JSON list of C-alpha atoms and ligand atoms in Angstrom, two decimals:
[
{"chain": "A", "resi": 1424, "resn": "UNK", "atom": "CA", "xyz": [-0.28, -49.42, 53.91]},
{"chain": "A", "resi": 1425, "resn": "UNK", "atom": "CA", "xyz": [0.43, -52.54, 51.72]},
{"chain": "A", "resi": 1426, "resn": "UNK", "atom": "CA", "xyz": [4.08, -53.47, 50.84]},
{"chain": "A", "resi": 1427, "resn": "UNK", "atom": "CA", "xyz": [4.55, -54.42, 47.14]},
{"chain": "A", "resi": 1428, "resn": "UNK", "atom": "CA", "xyz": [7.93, -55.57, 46.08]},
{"chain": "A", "resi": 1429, "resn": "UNK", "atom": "CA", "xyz": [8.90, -53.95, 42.09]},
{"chain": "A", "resi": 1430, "resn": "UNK", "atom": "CA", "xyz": [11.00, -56.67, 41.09]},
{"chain": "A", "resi": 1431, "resn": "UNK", "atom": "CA", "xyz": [10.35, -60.09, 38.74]},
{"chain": "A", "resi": 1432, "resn": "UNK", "atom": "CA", "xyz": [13.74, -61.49, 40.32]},
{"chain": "A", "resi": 1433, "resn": "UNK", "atom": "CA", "xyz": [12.01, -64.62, 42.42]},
{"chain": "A", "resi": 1434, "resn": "UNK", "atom": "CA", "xyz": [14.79, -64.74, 44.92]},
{"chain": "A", "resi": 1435, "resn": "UNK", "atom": "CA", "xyz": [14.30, -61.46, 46.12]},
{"chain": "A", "resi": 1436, "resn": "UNK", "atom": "CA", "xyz": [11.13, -62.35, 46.12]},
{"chain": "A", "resi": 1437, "resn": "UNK", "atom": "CA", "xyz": [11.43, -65.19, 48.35]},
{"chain": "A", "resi": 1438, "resn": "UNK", "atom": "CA", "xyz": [13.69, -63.51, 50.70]},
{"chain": "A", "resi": 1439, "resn": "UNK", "atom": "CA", "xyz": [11.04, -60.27, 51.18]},
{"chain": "A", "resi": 1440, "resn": "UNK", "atom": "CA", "xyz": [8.33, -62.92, 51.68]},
{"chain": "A", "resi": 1441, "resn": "UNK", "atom": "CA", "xyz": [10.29, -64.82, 54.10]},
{"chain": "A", "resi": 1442, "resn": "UNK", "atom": "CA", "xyz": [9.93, -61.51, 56.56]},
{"chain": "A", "resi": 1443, "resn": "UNK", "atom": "CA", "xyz": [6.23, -62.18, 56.28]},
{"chain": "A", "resi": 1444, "resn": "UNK", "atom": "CA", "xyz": [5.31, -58.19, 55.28]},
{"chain": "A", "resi": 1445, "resn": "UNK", "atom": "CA", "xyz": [5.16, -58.61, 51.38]},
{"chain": "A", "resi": 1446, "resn": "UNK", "atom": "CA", "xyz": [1.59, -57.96, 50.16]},
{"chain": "A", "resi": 1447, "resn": "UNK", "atom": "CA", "xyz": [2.77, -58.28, 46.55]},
{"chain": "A", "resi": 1448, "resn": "UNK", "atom": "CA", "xyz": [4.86, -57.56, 43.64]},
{"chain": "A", "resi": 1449, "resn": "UNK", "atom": "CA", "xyz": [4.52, -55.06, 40.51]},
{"chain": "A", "resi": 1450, "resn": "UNK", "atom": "CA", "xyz": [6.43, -56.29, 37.54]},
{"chain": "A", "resi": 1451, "resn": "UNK", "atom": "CA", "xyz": [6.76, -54.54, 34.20]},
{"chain": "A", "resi": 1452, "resn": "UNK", "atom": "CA", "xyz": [8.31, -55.38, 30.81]},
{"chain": "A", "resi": 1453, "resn": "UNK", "atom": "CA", "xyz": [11.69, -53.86, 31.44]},
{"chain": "A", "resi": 1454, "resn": "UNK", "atom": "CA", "xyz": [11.88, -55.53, 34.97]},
{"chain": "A", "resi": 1455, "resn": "UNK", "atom": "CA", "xyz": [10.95, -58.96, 33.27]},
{"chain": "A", "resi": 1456, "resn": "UNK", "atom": "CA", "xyz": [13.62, -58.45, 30.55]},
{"chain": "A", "resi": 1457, "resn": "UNK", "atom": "CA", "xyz": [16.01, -57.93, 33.70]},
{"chain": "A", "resi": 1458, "resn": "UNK", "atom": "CA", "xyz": [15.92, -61.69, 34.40]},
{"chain": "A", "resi": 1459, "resn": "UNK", "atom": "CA", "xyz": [16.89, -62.83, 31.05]},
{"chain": "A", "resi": 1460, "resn": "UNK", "atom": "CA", "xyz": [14.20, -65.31, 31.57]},
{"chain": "A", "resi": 1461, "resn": "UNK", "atom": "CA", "xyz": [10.65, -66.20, 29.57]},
{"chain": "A", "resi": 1462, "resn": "UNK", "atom": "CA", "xyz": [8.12, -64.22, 30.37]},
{"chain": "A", "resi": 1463, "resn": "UNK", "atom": "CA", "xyz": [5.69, -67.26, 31.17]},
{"chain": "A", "resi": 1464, "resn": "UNK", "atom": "CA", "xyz": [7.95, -68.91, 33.33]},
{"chain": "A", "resi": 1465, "resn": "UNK", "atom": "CA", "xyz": [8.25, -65.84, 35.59]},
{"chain": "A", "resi": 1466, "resn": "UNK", "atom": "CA", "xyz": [5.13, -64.86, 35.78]},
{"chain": "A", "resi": 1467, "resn": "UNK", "atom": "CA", "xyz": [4.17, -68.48, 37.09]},
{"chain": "A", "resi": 1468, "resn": "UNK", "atom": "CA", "xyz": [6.34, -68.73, 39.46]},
{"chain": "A", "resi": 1469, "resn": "UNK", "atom": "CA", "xyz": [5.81, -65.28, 40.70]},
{"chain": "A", "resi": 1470, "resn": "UNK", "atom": "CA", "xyz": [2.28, -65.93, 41.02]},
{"chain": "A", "resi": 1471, "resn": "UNK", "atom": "CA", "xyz": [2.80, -69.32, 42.95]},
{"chain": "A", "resi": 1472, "resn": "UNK", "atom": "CA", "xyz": [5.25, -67.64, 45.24]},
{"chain": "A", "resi": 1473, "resn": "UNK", "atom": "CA", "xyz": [3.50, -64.85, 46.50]},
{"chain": "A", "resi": 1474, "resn": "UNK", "atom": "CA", "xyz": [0.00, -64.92, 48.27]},
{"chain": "A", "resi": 1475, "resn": "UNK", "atom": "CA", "xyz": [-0.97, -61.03, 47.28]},
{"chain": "A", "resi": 1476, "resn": "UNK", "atom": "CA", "xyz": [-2.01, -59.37, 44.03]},
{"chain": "A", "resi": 1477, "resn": "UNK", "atom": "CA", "xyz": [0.80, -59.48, 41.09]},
{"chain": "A", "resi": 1478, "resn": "UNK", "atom": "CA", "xyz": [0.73, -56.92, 38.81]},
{"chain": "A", "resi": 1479, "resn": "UNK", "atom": "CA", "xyz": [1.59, -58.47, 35.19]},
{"chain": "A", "resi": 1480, "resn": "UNK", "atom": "CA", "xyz": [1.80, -55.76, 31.93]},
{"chain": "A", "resi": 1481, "resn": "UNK", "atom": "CA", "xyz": [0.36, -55.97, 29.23]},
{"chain": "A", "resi": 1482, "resn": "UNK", "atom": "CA", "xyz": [2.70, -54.87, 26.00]},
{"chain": "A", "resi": 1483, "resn": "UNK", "atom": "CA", "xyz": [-0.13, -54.62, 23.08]},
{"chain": "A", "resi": 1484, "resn": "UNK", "atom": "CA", "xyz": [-1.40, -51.15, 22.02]},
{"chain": "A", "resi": 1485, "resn": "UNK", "atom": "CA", "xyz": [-4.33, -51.13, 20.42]},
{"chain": "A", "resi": 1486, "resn": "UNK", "atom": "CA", "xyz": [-7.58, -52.15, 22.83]},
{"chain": "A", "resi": 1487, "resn": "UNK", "atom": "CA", "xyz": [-8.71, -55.59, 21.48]},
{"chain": "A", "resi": 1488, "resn": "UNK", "atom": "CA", "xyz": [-4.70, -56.67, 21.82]},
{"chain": "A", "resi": 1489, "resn": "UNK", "atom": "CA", "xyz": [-5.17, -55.24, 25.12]},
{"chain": "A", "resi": 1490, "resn": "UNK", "atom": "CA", "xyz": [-8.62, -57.29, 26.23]},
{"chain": "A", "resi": 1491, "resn": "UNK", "atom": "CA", "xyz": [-6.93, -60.49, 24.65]},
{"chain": "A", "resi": 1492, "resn": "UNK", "atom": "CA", "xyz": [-3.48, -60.01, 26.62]},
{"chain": "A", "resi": 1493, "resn": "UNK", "atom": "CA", "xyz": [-5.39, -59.57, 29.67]},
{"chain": "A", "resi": 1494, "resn": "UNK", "atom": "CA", "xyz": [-7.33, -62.88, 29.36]},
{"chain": "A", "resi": 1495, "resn": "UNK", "atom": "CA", "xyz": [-4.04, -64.41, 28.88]},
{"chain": "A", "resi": 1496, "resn": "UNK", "atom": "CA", "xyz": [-2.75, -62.84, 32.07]},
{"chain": "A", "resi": 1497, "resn": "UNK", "atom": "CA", "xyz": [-5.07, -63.79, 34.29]},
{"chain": "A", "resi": 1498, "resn": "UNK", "atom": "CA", "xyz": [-4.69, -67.46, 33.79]},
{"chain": "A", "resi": 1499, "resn": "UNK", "atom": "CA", "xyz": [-1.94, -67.22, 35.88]},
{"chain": "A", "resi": 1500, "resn": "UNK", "atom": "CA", "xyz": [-3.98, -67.05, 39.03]},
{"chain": "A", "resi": 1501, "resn": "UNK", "atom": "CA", "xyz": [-6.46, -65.63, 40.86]},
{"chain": "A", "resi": 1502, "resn": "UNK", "atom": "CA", "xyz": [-3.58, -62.82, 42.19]},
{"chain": "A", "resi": 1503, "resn": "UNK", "atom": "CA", "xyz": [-2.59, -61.79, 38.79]},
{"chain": "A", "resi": 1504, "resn": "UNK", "atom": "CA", "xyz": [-3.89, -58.20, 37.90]},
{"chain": "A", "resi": 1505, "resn": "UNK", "atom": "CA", "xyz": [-3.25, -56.87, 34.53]},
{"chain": "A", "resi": 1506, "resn": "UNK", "atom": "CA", "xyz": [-1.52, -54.16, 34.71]},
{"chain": "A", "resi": 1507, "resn": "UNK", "atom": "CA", "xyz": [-2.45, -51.21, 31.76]},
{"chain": "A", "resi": 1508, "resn": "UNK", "atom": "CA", "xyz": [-0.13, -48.25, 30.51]},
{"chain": "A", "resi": 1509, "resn": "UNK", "atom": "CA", "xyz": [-2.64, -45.16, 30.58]},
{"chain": "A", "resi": 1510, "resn": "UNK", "atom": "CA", "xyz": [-3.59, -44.21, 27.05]},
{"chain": "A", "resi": 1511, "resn": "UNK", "atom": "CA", "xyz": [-6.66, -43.92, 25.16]},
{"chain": "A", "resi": 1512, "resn": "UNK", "atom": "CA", "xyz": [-6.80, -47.48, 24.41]},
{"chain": "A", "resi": 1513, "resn": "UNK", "atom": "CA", "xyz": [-5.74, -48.42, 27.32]},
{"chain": "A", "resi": 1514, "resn": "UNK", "atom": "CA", "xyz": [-8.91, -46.84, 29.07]},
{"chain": "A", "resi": 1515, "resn": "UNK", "atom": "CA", "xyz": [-11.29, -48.44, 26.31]},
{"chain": "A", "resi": 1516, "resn": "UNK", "atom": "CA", "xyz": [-9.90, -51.82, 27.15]},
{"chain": "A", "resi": 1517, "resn": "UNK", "atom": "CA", "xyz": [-9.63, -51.05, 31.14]},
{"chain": "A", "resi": 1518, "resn": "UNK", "atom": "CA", "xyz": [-13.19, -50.39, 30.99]},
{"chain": "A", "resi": 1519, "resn": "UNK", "atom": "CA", "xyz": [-13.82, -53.70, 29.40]},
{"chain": "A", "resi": 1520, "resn": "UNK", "atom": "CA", "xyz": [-11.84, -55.40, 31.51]},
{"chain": "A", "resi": 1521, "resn": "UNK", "atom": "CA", "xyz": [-13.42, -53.92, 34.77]},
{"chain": "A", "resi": 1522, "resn": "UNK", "atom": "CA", "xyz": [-16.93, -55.05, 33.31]},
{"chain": "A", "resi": 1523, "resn": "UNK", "atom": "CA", "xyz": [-15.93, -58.26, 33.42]},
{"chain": "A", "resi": 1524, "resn": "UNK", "atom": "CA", "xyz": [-14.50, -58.30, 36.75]},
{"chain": "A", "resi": 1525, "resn": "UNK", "atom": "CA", "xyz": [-10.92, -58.24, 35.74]},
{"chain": "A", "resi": 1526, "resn": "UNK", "atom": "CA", "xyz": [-8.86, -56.42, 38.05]},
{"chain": "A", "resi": 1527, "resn": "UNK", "atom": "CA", "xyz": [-6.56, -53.70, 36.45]},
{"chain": "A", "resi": 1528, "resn": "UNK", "atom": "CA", "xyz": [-3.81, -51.32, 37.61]},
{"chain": "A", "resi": 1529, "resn": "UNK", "atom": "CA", "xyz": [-3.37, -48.42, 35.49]},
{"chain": "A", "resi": 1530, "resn": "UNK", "atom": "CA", "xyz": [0.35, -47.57, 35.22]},
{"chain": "A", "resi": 1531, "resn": "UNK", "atom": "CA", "xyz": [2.76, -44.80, 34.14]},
{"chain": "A", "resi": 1532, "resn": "UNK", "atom": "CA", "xyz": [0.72, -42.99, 35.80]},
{"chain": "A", "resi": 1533, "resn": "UNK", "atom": "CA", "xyz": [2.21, -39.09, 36.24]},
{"chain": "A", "resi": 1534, "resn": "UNK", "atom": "CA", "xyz": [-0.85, -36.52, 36.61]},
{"chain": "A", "resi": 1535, "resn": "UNK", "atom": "CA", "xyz": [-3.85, -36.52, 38.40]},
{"chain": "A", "resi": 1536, "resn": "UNK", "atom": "CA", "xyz": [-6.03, -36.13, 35.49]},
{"chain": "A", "resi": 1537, "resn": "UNK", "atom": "CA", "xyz": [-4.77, -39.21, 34.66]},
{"chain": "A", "resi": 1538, "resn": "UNK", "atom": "CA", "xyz": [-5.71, -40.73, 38.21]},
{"chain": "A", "resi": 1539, "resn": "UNK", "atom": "CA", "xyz": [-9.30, -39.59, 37.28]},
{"chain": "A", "resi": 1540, "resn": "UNK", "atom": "CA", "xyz": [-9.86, -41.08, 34.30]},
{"chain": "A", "resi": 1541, "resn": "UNK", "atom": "CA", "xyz": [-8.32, -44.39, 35.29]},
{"chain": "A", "resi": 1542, "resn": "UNK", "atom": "CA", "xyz": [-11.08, -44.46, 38.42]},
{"chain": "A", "resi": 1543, "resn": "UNK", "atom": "CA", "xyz": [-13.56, -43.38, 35.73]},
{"chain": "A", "resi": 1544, "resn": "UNK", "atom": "CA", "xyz": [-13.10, -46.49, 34.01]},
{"chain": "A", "resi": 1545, "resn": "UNK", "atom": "CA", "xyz": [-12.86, -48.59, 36.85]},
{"chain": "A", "resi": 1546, "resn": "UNK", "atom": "CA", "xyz": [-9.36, -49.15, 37.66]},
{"chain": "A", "resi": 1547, "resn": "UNK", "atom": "CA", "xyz": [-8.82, -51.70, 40.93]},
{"chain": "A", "resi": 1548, "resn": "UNK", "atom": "CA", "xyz": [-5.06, -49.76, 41.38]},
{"chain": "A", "resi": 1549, "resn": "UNK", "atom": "CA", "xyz": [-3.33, -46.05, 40.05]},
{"chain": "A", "resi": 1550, "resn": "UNK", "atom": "CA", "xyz": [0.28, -46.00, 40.11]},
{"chain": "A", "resi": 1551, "resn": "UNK", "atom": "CA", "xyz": [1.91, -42.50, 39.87]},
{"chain": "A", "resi": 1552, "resn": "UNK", "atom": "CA", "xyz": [5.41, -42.72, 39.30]},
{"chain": "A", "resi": 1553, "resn": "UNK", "atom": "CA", "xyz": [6.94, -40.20, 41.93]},
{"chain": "A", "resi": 1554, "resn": "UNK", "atom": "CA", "xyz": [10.60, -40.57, 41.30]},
{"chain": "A", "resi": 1555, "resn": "UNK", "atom": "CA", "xyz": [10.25, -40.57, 37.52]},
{"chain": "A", "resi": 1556, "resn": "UNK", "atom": "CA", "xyz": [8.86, -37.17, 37.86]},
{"chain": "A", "resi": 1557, "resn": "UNK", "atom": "CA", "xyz": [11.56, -36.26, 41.22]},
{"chain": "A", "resi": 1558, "resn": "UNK", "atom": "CA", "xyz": [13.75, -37.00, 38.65]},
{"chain": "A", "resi": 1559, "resn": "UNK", "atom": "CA", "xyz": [12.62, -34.31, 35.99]},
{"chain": "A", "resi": 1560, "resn": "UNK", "atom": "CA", "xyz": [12.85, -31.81, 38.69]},
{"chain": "A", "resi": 1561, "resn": "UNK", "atom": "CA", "xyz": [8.84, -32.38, 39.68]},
{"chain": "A", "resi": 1562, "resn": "UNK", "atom": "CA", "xyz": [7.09, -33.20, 42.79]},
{"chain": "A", "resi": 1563, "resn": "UNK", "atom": "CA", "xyz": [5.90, -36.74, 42.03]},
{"chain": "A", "resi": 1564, "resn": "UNK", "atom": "CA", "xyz": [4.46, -37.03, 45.57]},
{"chain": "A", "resi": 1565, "resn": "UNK", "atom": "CA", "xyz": [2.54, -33.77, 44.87]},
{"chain": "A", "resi": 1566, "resn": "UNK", "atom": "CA", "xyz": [0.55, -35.89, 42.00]},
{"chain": "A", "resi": 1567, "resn": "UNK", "atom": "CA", "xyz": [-0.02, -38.82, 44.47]},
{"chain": "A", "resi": 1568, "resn": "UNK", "atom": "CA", "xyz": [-1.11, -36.14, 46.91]},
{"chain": "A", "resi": 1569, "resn": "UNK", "atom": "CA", "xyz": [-3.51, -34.79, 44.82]},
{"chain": "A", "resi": 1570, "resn": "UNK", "atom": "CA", "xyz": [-4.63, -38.23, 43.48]},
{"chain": "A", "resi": 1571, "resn": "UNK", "atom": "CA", "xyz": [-5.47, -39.46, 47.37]},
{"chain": "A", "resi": 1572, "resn": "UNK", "atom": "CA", "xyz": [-7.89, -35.99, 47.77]},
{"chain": "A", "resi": 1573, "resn": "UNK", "atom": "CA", "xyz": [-9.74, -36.48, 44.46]},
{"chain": "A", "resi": 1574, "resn": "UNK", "atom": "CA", "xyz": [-10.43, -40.00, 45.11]},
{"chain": "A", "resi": 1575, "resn": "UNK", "atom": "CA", "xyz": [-11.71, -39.01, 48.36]},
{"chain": "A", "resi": 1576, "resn": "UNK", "atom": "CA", "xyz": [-13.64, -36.26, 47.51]},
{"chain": "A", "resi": 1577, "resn": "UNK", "atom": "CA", "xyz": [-15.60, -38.66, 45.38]},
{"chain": "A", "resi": 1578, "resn": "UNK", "atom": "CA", "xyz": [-15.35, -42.43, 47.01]},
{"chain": "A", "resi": 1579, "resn": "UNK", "atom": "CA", "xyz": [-13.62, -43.76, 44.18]},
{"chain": "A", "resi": 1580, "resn": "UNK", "atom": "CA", "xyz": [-12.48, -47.30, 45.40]},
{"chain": "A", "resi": 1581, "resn": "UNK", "atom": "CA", "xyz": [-9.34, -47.55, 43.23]},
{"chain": "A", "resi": 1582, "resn": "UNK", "atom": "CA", "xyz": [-6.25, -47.97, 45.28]},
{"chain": "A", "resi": 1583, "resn": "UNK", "atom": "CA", "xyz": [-3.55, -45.50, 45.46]},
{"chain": "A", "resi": 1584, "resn": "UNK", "atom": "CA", "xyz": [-0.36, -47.41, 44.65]},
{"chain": "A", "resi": 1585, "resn": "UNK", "atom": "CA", "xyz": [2.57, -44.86, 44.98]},
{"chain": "A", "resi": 1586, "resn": "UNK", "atom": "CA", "xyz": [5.12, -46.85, 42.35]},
{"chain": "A", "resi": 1587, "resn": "UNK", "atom": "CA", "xyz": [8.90, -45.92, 40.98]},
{"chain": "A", "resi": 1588, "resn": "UNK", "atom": "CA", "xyz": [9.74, -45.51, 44.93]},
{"chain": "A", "resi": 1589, "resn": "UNK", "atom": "CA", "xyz": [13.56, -44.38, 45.24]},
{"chain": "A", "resi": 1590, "resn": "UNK", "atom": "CA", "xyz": [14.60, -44.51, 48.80]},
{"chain": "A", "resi": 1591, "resn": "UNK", "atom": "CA", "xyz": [12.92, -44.71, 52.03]},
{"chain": "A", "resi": 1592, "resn": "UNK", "atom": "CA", "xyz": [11.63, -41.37, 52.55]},
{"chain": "A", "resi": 1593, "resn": "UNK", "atom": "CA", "xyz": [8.85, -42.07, 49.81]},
{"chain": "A", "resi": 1594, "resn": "UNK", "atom": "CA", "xyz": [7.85, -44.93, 51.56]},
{"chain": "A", "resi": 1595, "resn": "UNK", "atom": "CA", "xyz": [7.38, -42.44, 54.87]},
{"chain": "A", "resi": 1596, "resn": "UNK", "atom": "CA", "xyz": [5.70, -39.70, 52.26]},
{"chain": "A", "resi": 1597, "resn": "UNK", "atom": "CA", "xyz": [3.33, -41.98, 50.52]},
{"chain": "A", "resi": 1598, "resn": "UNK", "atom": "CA", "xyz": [2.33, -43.50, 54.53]},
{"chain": "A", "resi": 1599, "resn": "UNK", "atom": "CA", "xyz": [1.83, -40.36, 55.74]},
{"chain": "A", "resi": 1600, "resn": "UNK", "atom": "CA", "xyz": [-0.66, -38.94, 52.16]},
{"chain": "A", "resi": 1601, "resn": "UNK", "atom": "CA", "xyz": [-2.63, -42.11, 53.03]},
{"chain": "A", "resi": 1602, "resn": "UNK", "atom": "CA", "xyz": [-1.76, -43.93, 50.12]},
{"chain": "A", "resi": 1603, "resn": "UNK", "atom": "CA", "xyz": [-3.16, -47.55, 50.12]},
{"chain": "A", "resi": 1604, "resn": "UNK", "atom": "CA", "xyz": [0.26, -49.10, 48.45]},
{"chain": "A", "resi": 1605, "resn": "UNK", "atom": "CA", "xyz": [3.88, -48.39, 48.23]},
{"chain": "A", "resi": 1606, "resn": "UNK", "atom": "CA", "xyz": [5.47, -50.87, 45.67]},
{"chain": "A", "resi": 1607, "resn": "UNK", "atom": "CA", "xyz": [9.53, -50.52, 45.80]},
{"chain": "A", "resi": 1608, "resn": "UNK", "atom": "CA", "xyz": [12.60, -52.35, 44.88]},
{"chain": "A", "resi": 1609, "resn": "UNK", "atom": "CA", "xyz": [14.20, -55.07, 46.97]},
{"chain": "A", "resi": 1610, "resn": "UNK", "atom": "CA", "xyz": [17.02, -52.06, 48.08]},
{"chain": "A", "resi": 1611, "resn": "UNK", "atom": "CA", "xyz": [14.62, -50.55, 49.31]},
{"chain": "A", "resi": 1612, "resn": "UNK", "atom": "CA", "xyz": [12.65, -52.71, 51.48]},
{"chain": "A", "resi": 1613, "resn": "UNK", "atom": "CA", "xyz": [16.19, -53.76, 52.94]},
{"chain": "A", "resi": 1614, "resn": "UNK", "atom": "CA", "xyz": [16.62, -50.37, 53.29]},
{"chain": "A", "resi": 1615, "resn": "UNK", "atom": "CA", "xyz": [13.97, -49.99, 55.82]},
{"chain": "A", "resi": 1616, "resn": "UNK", "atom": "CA", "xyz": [14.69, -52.69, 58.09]},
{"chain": "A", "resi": 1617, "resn": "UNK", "atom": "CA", "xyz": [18.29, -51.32, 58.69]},
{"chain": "A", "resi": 1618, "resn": "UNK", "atom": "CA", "xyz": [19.48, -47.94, 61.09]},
{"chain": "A", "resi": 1619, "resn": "UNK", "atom": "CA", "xyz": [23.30, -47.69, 62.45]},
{"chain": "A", "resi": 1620, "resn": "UNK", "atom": "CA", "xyz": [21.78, -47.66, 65.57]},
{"chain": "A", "resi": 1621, "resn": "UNK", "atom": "CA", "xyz": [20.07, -50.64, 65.78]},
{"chain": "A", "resi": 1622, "resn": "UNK", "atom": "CA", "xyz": [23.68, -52.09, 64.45]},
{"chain": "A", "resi": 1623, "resn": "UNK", "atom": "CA", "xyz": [26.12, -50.66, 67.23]},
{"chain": "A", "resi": 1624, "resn": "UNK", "atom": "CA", "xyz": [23.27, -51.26, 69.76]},
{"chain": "A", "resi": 1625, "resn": "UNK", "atom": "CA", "xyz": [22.99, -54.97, 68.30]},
{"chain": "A", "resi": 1626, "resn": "UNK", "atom": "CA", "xyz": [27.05, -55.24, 68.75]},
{"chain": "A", "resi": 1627, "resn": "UNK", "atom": "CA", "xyz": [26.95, -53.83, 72.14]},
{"chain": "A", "resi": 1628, "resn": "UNK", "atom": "CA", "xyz": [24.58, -55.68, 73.67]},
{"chain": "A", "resi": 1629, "resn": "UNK", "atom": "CA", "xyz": [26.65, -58.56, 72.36]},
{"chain": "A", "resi": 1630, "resn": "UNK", "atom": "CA", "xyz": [29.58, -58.04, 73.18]},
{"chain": "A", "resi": 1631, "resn": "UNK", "atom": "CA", "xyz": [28.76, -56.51, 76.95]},
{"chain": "A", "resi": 1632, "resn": "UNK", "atom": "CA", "xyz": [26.70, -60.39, 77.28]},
{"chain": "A", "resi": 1633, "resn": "UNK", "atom": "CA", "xyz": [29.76, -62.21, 75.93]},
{"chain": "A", "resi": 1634, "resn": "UNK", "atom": "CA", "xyz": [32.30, -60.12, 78.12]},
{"chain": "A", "resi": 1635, "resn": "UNK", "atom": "CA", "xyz": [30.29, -61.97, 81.47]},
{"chain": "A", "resi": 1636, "resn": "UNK", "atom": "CA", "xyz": [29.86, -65.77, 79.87]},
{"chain": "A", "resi": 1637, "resn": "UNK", "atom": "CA", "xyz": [25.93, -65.51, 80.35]},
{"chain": "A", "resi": 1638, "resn": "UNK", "atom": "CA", "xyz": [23.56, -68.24, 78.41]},
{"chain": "A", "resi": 1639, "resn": "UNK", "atom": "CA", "xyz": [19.71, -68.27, 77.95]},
{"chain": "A", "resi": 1640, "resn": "UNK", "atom": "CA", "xyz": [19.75, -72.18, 78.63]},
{"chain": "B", "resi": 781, "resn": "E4P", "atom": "C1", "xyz": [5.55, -49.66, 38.89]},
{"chain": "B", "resi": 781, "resn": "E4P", "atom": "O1", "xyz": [4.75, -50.54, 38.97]},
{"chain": "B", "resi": 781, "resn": "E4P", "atom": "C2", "xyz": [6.79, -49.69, 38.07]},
{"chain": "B", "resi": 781, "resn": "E4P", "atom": "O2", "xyz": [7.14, -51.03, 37.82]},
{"chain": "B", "resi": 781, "resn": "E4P", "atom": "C3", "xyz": [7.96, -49.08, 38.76]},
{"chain": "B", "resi": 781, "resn": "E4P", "atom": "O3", "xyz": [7.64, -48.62, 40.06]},
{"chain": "B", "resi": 781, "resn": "E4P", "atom": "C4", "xyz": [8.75, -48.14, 37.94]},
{"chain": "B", "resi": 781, "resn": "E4P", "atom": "O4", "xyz": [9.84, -47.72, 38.70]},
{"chain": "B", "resi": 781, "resn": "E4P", "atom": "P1", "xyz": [11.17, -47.11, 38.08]},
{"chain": "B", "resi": 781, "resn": "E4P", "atom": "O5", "xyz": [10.92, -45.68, 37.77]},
{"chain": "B", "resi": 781, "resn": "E4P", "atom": "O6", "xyz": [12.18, -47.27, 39.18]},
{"chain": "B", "resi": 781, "resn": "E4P", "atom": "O7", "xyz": [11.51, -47.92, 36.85]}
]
């Protein structure tokens, strides 16, 4: 399973990709209004930074805004894929888009019918939001669930991209359903790296090698 960072803050970024396990980051509008920076200078430097796929939004709702916001996007390298709200026009301009060759994920994502249509059209990613709908009292990896059997039952290609992560357990979930992506905040990817354990072990082997003066050289 690939490891996408959701975040358009470029140090975190950096630090992830400096662990060398970051595939590569989802942004969306609110996350880019986070940084309190222009949109174009983020999304450059985003791009530049990180060798994977980097999902940039698109804002316009009507399906030629769409197409044209897209064509925009992409200019910022060959890792940028434009990333789609599912909605009607959103699925006319996908498929034109996917005709071209222009790689899409389909976002806000939160049924399976949804999942469908999006592979339908010919979406390169689907990204069902589990812990927006854990937090209206649904199972959002039930959705992702389903989403992974209905696009094997029928070979649909598009990649399963569990998104709106909220602690590490949906990171062991959406490994275990098979999904091809889990894209999380930086908290989270910390999160997985640390146990108690591995701390007091860390301090006690430590301290039990400084208590006898040994050295490696
Ligand atoms: C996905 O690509 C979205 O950017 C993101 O996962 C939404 O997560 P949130 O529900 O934590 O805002």
């Amino acid at each position: 399973m690939k490891f996408f960072l959701d975040t358009a803050d470029i140090k975190e970024i950096r630090e992830a990709n400096s662990w060398g396990v970051l595939d590569g980051v989802t942004s969306n509008p609110s996350l880019i209004a986070k940084t309190g920076r222009k949109f174009r200078e983020v999304a450059a430097e985003i791009c530049a930074t990180v060798k994977g796929d980097v999902s940039l939004e698109t804002v316009a709702l009507d399906a030629d805004d769409i197409v044209k916001e897209a064509h925009e996007l992409v200019k910022f390298g060959s890792n940028a894929v434009v990333k789609i709200p599912i909605m009607k026009e959103g699925l006319k301009a996908l498929k034109r888009l996917a005709d071209e060759g222009i790689r899409c994920n389909v976002t806000t994502c939160f049924s399976a019918p949804q999942a469908l249509l999006a592979a339908k059209a010919g979406a390169a990613y689907i990204s069902p939001f589990v812990g927006r709908l854990d937090d209206i009292g649904h199972d959002g990896m039930e959705v992702a669930r389903q989403i992974r059997t209905i696009y094997d039952n029928y070979g649909f290609k598009t990649q399963l991209l569990v998104a709106s992560i909220r602690h590490p357990l949906h990171v062991i979930e959406a490994a275990m359903i098979g999904a091809d992506v889990a894209t999380m905040p930086f908290k989270i990817f910390e999160q997985l790296v640390k146990h108690p354990l591995t701390d007091s072990g860390i301090e006690k082997f430590l301290k039990d090698w400084k208590s006898q003066n040994l050295s490696i050289w």
